[in-house]
PDB file of C-alpha atoms in Angstrom:
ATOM      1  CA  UNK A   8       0.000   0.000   0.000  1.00  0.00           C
ATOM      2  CA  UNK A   9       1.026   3.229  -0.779  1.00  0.00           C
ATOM      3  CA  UNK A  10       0.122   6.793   1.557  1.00  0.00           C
ATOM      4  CA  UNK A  11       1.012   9.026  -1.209  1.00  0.00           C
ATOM      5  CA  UNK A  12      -2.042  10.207  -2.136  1.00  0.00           C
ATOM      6  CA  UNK A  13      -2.179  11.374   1.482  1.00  0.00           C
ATOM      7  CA  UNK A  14       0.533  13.379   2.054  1.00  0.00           C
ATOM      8  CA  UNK A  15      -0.072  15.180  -1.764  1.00  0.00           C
ATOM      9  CA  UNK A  16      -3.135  16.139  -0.298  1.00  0.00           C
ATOM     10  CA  UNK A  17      -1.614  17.475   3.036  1.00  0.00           C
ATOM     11  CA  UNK A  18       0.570  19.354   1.314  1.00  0.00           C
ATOM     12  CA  UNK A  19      -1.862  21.207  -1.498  1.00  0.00           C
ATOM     13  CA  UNK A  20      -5.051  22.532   0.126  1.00  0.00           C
ATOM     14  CA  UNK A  21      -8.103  22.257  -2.039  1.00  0.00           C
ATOM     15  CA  UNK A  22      -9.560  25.444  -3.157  1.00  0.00           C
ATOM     16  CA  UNK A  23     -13.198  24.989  -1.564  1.00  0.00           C
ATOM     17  CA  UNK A  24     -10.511  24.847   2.308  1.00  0.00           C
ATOM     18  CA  UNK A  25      -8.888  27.870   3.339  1.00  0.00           C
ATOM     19  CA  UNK A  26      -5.258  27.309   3.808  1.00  0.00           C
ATOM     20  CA  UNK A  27      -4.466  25.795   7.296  1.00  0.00           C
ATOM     21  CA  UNK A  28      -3.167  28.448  10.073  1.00  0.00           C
ATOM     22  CA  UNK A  29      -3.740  31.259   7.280  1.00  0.00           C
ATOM     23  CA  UNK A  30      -7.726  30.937   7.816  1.00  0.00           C
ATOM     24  CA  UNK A  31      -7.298  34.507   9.433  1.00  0.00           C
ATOM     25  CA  UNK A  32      -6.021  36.368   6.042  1.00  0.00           C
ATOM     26  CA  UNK A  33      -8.717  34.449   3.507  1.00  0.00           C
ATOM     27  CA  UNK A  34     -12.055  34.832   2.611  1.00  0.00           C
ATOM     28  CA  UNK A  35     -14.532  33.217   1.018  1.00  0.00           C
ATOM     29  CA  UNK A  36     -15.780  33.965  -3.083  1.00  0.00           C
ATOM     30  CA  UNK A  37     -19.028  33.718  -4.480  1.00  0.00           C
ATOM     31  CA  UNK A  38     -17.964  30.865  -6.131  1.00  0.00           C
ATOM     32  CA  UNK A  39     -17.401  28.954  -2.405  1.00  0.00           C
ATOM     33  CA  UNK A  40     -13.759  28.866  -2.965  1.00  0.00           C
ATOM     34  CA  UNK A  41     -10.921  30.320  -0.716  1.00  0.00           C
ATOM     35  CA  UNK A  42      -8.466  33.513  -2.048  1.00  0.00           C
ATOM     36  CA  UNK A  43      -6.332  35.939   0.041  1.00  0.00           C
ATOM     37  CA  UNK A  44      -8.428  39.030   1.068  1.00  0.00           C
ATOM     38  CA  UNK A  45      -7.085  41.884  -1.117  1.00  0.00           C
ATOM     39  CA  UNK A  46      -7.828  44.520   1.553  1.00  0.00           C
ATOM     40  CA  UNK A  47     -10.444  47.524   1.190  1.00  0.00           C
ATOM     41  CA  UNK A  48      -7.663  49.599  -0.779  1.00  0.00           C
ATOM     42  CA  UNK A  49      -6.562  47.103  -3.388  1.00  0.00           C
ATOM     43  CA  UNK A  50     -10.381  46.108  -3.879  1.00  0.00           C
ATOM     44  CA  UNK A  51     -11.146  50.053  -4.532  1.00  0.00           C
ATOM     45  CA  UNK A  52      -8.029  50.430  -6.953  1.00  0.00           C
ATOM     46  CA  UNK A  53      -9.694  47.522  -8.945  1.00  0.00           C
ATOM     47  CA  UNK A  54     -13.111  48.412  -9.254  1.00  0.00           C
ATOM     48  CA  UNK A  55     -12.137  52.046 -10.228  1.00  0.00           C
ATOM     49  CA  UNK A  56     -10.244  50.971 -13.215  1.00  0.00           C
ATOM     50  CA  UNK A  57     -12.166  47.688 -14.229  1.00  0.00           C
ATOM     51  CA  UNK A  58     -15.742  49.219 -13.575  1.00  0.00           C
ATOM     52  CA  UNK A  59     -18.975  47.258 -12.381  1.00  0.00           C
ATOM     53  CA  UNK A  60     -21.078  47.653 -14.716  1.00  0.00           C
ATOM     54  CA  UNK A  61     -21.289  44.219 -16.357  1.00  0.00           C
ATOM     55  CA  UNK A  62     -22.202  41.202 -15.170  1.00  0.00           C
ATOM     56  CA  UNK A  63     -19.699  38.524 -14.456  1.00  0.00           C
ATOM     57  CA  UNK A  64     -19.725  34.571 -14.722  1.00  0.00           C
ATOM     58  CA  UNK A  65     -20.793  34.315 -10.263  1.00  0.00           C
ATOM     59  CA  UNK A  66     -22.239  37.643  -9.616  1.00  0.00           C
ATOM     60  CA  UNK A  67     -24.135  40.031 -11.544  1.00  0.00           C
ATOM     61  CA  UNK A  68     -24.118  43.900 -12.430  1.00  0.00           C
ATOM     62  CA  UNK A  69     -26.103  45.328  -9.690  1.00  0.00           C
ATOM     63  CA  UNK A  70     -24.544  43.111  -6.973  1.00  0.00           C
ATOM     64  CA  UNK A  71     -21.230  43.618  -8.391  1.00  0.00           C
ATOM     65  CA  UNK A  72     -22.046  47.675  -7.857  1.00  0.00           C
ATOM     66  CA  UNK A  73     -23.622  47.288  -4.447  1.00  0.00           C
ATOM     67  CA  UNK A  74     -20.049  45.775  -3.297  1.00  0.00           C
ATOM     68  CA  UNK A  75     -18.130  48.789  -5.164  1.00  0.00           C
ATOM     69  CA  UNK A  76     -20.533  51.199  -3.021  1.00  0.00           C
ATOM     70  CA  UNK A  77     -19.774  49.378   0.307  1.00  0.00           C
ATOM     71  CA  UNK A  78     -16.662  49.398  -0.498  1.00  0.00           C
ATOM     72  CA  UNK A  79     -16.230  53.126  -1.669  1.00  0.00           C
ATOM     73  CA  UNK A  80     -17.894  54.308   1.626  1.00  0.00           C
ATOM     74  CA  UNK A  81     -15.697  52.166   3.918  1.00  0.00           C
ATOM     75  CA  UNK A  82     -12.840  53.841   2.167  1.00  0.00           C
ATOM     76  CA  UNK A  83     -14.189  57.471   2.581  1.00  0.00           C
ATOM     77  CA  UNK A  84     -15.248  56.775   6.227  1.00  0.00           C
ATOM     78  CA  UNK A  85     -11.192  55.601   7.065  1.00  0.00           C
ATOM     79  CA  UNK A  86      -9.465  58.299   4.442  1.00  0.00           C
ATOM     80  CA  UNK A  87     -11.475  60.113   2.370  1.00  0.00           C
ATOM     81  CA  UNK A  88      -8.092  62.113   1.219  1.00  0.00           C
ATOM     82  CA  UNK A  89      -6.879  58.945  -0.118  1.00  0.00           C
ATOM     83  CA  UNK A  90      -9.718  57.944  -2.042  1.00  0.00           C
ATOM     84  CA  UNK A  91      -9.532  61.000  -3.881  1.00  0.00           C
ATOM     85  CA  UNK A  92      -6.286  59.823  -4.499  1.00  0.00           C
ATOM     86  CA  UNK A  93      -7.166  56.328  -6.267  1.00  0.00           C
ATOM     87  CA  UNK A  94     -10.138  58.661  -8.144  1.00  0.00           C
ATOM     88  CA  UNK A  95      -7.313  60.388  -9.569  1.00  0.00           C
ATOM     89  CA  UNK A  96      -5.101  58.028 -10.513  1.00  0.00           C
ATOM     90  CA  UNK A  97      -8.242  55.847 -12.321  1.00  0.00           C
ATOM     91  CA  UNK A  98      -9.478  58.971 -13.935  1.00  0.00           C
ATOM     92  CA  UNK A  99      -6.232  59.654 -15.223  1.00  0.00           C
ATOM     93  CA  UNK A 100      -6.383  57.454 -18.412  1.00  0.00           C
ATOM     94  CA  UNK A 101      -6.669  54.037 -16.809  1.00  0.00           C
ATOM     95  CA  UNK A 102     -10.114  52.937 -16.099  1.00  0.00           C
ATOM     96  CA  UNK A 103     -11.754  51.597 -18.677  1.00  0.00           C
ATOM     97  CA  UNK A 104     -13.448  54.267 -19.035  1.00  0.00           C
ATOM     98  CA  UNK A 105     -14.599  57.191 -16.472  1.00  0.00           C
ATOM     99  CA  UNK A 106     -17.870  56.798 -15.303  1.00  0.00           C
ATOM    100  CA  UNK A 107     -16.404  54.448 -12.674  1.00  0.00           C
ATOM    101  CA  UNK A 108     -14.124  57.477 -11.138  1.00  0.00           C
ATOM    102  CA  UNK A 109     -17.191  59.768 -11.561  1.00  0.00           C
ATOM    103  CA  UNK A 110     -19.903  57.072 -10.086  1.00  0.00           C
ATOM    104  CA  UNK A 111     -17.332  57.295  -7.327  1.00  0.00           C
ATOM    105  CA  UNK A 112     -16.491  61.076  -6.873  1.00  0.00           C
ATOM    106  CA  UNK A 113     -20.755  61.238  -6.002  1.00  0.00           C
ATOM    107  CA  UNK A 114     -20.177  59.036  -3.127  1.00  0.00           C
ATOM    108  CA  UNK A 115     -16.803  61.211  -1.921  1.00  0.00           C
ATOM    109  CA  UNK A 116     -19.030  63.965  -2.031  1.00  0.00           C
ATOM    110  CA  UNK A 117     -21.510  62.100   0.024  1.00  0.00           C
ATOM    111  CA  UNK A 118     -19.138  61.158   3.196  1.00  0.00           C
ATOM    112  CA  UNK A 119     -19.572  62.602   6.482  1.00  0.00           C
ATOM    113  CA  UNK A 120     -16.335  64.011   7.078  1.00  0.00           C
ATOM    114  CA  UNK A 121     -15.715  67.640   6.323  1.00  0.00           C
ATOM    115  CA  UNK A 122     -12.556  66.247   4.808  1.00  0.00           C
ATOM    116  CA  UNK A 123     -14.819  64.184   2.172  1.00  0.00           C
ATOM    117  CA  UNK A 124     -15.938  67.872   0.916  1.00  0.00           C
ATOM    118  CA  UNK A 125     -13.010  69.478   0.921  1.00  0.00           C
ATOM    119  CA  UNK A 126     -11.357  66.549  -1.492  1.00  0.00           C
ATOM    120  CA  UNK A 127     -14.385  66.244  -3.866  1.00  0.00           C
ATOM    121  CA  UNK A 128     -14.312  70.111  -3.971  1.00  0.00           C
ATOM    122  CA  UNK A 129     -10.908  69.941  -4.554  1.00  0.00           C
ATOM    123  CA  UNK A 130     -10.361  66.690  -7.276  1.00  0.00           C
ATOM    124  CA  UNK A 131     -13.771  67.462  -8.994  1.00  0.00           C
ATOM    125  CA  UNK A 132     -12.311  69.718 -12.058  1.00  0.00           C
ATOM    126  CA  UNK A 133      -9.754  67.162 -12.698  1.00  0.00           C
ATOM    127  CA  UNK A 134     -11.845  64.087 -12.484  1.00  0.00           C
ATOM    128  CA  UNK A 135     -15.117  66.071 -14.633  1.00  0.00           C
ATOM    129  CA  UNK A 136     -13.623  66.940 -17.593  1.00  0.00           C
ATOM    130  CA  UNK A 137     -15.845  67.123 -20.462  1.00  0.00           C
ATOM    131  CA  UNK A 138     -19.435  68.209 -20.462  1.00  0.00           C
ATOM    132  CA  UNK A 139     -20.462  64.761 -20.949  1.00  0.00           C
ATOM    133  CA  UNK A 140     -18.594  63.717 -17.565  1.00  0.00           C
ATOM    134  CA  UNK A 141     -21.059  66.716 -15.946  1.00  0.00           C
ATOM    135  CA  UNK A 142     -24.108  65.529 -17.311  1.00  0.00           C
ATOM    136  CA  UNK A 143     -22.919  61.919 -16.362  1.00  0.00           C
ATOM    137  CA  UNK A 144     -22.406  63.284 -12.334  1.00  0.00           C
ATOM    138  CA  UNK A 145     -25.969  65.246 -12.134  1.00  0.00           C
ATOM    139  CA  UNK A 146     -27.367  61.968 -13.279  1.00  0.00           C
ATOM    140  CA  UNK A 147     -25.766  60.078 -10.221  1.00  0.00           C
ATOM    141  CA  UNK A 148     -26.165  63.515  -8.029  1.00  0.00           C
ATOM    142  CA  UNK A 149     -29.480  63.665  -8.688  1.00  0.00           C
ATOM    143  CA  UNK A 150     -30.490  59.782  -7.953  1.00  0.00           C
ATOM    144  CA  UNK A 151     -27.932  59.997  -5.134  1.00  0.00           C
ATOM    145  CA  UNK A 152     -27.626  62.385  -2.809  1.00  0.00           C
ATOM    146  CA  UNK A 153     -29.426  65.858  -4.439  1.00  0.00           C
ATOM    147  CA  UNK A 154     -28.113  69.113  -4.940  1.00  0.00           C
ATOM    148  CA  UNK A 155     -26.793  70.623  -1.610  1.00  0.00           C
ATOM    149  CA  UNK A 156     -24.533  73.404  -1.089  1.00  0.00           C
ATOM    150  CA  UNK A 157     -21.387  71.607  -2.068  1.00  0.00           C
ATOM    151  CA  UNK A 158     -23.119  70.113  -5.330  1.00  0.00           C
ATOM    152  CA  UNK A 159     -24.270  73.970  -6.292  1.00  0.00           C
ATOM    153  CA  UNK A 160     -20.883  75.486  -5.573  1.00  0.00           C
ATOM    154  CA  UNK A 161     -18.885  72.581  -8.017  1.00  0.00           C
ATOM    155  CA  UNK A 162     -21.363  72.500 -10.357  1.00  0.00           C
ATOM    156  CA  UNK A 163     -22.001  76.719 -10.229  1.00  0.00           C
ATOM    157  CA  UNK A 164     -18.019  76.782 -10.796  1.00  0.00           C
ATOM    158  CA  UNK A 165     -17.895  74.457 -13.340  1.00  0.00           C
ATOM    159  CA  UNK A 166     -20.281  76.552 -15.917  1.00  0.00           C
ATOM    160  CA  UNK A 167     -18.578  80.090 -14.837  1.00  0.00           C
ATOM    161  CA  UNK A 168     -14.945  79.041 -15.582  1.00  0.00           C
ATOM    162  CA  UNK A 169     -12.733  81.850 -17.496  1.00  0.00           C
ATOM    163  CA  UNK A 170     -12.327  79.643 -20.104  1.00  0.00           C
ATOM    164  CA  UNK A 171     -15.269  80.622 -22.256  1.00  0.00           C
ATOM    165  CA  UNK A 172     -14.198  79.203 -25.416  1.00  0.00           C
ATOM    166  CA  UNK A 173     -13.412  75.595 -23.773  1.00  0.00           C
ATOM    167  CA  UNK A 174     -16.686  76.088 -22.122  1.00  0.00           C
ATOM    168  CA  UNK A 175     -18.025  76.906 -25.662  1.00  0.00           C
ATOM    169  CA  UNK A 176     -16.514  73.895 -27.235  1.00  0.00           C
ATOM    170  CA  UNK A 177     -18.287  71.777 -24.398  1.00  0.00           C
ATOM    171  CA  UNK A 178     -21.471  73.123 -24.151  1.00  0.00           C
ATOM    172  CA  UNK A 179     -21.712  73.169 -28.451  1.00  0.00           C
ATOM    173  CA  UNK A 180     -20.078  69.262 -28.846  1.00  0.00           C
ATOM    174  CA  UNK A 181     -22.765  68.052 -25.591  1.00  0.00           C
ATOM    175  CA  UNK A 182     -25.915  69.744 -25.814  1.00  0.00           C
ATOM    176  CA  UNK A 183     -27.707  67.183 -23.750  1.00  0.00           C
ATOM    177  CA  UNK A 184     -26.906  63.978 -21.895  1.00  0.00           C
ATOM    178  CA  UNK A 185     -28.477  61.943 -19.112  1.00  0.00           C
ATOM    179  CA  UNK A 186     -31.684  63.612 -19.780  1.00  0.00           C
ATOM    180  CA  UNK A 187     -30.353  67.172 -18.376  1.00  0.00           C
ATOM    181  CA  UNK A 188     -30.210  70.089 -21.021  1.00  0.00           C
ATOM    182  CA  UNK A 189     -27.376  73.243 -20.462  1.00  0.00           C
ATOM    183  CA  UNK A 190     -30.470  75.534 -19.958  1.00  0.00           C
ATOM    184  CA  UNK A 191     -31.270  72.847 -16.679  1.00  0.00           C
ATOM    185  CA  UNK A 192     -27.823  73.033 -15.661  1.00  0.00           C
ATOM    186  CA  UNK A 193     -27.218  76.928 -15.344  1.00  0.00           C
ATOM    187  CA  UNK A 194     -30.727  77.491 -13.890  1.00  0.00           C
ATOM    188  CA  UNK A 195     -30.129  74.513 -11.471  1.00  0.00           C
ATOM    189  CA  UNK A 196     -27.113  76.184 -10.913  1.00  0.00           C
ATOM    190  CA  UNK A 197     -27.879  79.475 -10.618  1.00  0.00           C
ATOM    191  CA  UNK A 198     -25.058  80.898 -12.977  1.00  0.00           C
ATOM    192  CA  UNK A 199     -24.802  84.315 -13.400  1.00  0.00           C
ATOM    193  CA  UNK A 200     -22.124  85.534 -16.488  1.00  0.00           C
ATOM    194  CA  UNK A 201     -19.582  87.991 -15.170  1.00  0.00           C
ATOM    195  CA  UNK A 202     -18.124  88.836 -18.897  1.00  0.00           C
ATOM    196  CA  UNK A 203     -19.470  89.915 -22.228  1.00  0.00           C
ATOM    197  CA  UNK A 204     -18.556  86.560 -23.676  1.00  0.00           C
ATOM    198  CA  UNK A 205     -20.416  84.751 -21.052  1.00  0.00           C
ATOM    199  CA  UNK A 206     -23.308  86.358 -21.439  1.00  0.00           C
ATOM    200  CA  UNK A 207     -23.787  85.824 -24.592  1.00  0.00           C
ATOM    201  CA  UNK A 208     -23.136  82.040 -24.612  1.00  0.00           C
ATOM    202  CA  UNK A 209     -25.723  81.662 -21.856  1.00  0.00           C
ATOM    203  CA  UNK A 210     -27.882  83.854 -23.956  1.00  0.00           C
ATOM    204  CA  UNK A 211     -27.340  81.540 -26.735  1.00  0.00           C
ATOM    205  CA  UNK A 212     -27.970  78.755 -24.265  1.00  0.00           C
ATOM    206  CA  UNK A 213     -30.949  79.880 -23.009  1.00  0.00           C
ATOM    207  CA  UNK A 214     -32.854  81.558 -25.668  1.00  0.00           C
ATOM    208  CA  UNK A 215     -30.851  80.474 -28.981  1.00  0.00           C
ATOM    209  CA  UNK A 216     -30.163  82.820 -32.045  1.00  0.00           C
ATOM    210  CA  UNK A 217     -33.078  83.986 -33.914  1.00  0.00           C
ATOM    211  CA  UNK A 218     -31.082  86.183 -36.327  1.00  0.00           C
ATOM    212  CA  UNK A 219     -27.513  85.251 -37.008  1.00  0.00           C
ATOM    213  CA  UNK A 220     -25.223  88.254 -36.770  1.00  0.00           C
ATOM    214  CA  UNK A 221     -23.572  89.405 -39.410  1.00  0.00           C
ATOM    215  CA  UNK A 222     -20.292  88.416 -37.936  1.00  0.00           C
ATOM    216  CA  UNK A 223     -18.286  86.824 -35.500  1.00  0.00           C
ATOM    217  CA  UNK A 224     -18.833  88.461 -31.834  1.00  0.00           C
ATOM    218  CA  UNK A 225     -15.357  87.112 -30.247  1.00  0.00           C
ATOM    219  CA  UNK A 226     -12.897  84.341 -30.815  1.00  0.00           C
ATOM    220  CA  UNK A 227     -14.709  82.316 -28.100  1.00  0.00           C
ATOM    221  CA  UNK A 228     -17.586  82.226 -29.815  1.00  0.00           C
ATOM    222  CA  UNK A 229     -16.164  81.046 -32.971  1.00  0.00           C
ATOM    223  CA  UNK A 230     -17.245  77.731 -33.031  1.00  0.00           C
ATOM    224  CA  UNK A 231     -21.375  78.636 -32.229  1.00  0.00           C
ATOM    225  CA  UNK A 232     -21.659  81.157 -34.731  1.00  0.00           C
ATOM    226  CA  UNK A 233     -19.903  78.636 -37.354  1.00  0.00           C
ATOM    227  CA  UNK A 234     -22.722  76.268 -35.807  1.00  0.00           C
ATOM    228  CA  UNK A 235     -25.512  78.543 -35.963  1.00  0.00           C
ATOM    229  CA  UNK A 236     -24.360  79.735 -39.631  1.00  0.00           C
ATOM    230  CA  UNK A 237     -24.468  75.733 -40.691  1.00  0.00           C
ATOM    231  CA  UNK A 238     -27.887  75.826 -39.726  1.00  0.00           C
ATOM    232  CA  UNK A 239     -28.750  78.056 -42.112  1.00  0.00           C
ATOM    233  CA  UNK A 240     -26.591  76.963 -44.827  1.00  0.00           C
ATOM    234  CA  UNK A 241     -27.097  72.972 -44.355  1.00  0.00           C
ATOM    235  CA  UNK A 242     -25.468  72.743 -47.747  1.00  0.00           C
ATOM    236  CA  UNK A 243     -22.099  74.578 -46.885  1.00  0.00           C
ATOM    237  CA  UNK A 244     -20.986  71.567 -44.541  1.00  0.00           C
ATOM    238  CA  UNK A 245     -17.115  71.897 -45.840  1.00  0.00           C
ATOM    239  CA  UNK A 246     -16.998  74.638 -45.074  1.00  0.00           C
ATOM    240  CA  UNK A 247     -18.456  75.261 -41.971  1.00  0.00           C
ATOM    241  CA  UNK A 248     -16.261  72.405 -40.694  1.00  0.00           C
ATOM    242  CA  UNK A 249     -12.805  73.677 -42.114  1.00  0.00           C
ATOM    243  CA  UNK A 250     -13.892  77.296 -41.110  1.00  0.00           C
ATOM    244  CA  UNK A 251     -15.130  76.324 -37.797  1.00  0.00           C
ATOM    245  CA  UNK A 252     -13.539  72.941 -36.655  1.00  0.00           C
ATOM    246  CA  UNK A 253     -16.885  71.697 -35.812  1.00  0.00           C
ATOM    247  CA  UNK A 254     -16.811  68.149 -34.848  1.00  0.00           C
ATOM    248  CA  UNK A 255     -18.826  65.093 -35.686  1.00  0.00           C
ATOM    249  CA  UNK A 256     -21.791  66.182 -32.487  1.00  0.00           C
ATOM    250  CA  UNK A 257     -21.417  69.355 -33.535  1.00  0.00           C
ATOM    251  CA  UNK A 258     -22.658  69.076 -37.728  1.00  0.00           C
ATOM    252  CA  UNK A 259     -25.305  66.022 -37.014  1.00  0.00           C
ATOM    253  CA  UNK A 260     -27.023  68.817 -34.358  1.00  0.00           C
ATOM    254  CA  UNK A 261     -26.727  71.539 -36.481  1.00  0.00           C
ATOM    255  CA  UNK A 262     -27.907  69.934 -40.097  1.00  0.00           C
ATOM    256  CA  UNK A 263     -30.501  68.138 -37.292  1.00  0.00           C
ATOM    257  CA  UNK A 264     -31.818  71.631 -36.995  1.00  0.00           C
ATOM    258  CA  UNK A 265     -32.079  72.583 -40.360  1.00  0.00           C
ATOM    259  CA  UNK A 266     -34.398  69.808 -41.396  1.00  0.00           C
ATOM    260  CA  UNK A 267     -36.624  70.348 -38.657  1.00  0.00           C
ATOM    261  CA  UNK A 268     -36.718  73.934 -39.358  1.00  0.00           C
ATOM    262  CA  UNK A 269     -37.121  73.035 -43.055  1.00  0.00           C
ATOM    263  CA  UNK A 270     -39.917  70.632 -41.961  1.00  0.00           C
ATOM    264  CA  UNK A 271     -41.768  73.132 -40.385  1.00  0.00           C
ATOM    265  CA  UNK A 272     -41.645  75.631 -42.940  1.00  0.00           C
ATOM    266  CA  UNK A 273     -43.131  73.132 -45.152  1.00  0.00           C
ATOM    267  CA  UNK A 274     -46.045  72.004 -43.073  1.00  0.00           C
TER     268      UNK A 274
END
């Protein structure tokens, strides 16, 4: 007779046992088996760039998220500076994409701690970037938490930057997302212009051009009078994107325009 098959087996632990005298550092999967636990700040790292918003073979998308959000707010509740770290670093080119970083800036901005403020105040520019990113973080905001004092001061901040022609660019390229328009946003927000240049782009915002002028009012408005022009010349397309470097959002939303403007005309 032979004990090997024994002594193999005291020597390799099956997968469904947690490793003997190490039953302290393991925990147990979905799946039943054992694994090392990663720790809360590994398992935040990895959810930030890999994302929870598809299912997986054991668990699926909405339990998958429900463990990011536990895990989020035990992060925030022990260092809420250092989860605005990891937001950073994910948002910084290597999540998959960056509604992860975003889905978890809302839940910064929800922690107790005046310190959980003062680093969502302080990261949000950085992590909301484009105007889709800000329609993406209302949407969570808004089915969140709502639209305190910190939200308004971000989000007022965010639509009054000096940058009027970036602003431009963002409000032309995404005039809606996540069912929020830029007229919601600035009277959510309560934006008030404080140059010429920003009042007319919340003008055009607002109320829209009902006469185009005859030319260009400043260099940061370029790009929406080149817009508004294409409207009325849906045939000059070349043009109007050599002239005004409209992008791809920009021409489908302006020619958009111009057949339901021809449309009505007709009818």
């Amino acid at each position: 007779m032979n004990y090997k098959f024994f002594t193999q087996k005291q020597q390799k632990t099956p997968q469904s046992q947690p490793i003997p005298g190490r039953e302290a550092e393991m925990i147990q999967g979905r799946s039943g088996g054992w694994m090392f636990d990663a720790g809360i700040w590994k398992m935040l790292r990895r959810c930030l760039l890999i994302g929870t918003a598809k299912s997986t073979y054991y668990a699926g998308k909405q339990e998958l998220t429900e463990d990011f959000v536990a895990v989020v707010r035990e992060a925030v509740a022990k260092n809420p500076t250092r989860v605005a770290e990891e937001i950073l670093y994910a948002s910084d080119g290597r999540s998959i994409n960056n509604s992860a970083p975003i889905f978890a800036l809302v839940l910064l901005s929800m922690g107790e701690a005046p310190e959980a403020k003062k680093a969502f105040q302080e990261i949000f520019p950085q992590v909301v970037r484009t105007g889709s990113h800000f329609y993406e973080w209302l949407n969570y905001t808004k089915s969140l938490r709502g639209f305190g004092k910190v939200i308004r001061e971000v989000g007022k901040n965010w639509l009054s930057r000096e940058d009027v022609k970036g602003l431009a660019y963002q409000l032309l390229k995404y005039q809606q997302r996540q069912g929020f328009s830029h007229r919601d946003a600035l009277r959510l927000f309560h934006v008030k212009p404080t140059t010429e240049d920003q009042q007319l782009l919340f003008n055009w915002v607002i109320k829209g051009w009902e006469e185009l002028p005859t030319q260009i009012p400043s260099e940061a408005l370029a790009q929406i009078w080149w817009y508004e022009w294409l409207k009325r010349n849906p045939d000059q397309t070349h043009e109007a994107i050599s002239q005004g470097r409209l992008t791809h959002e920009m021409v489908k939303s302006a020619l958009d325009n111009a057949i339901a403007r021809l449309n009505s005309e007709q009818s």
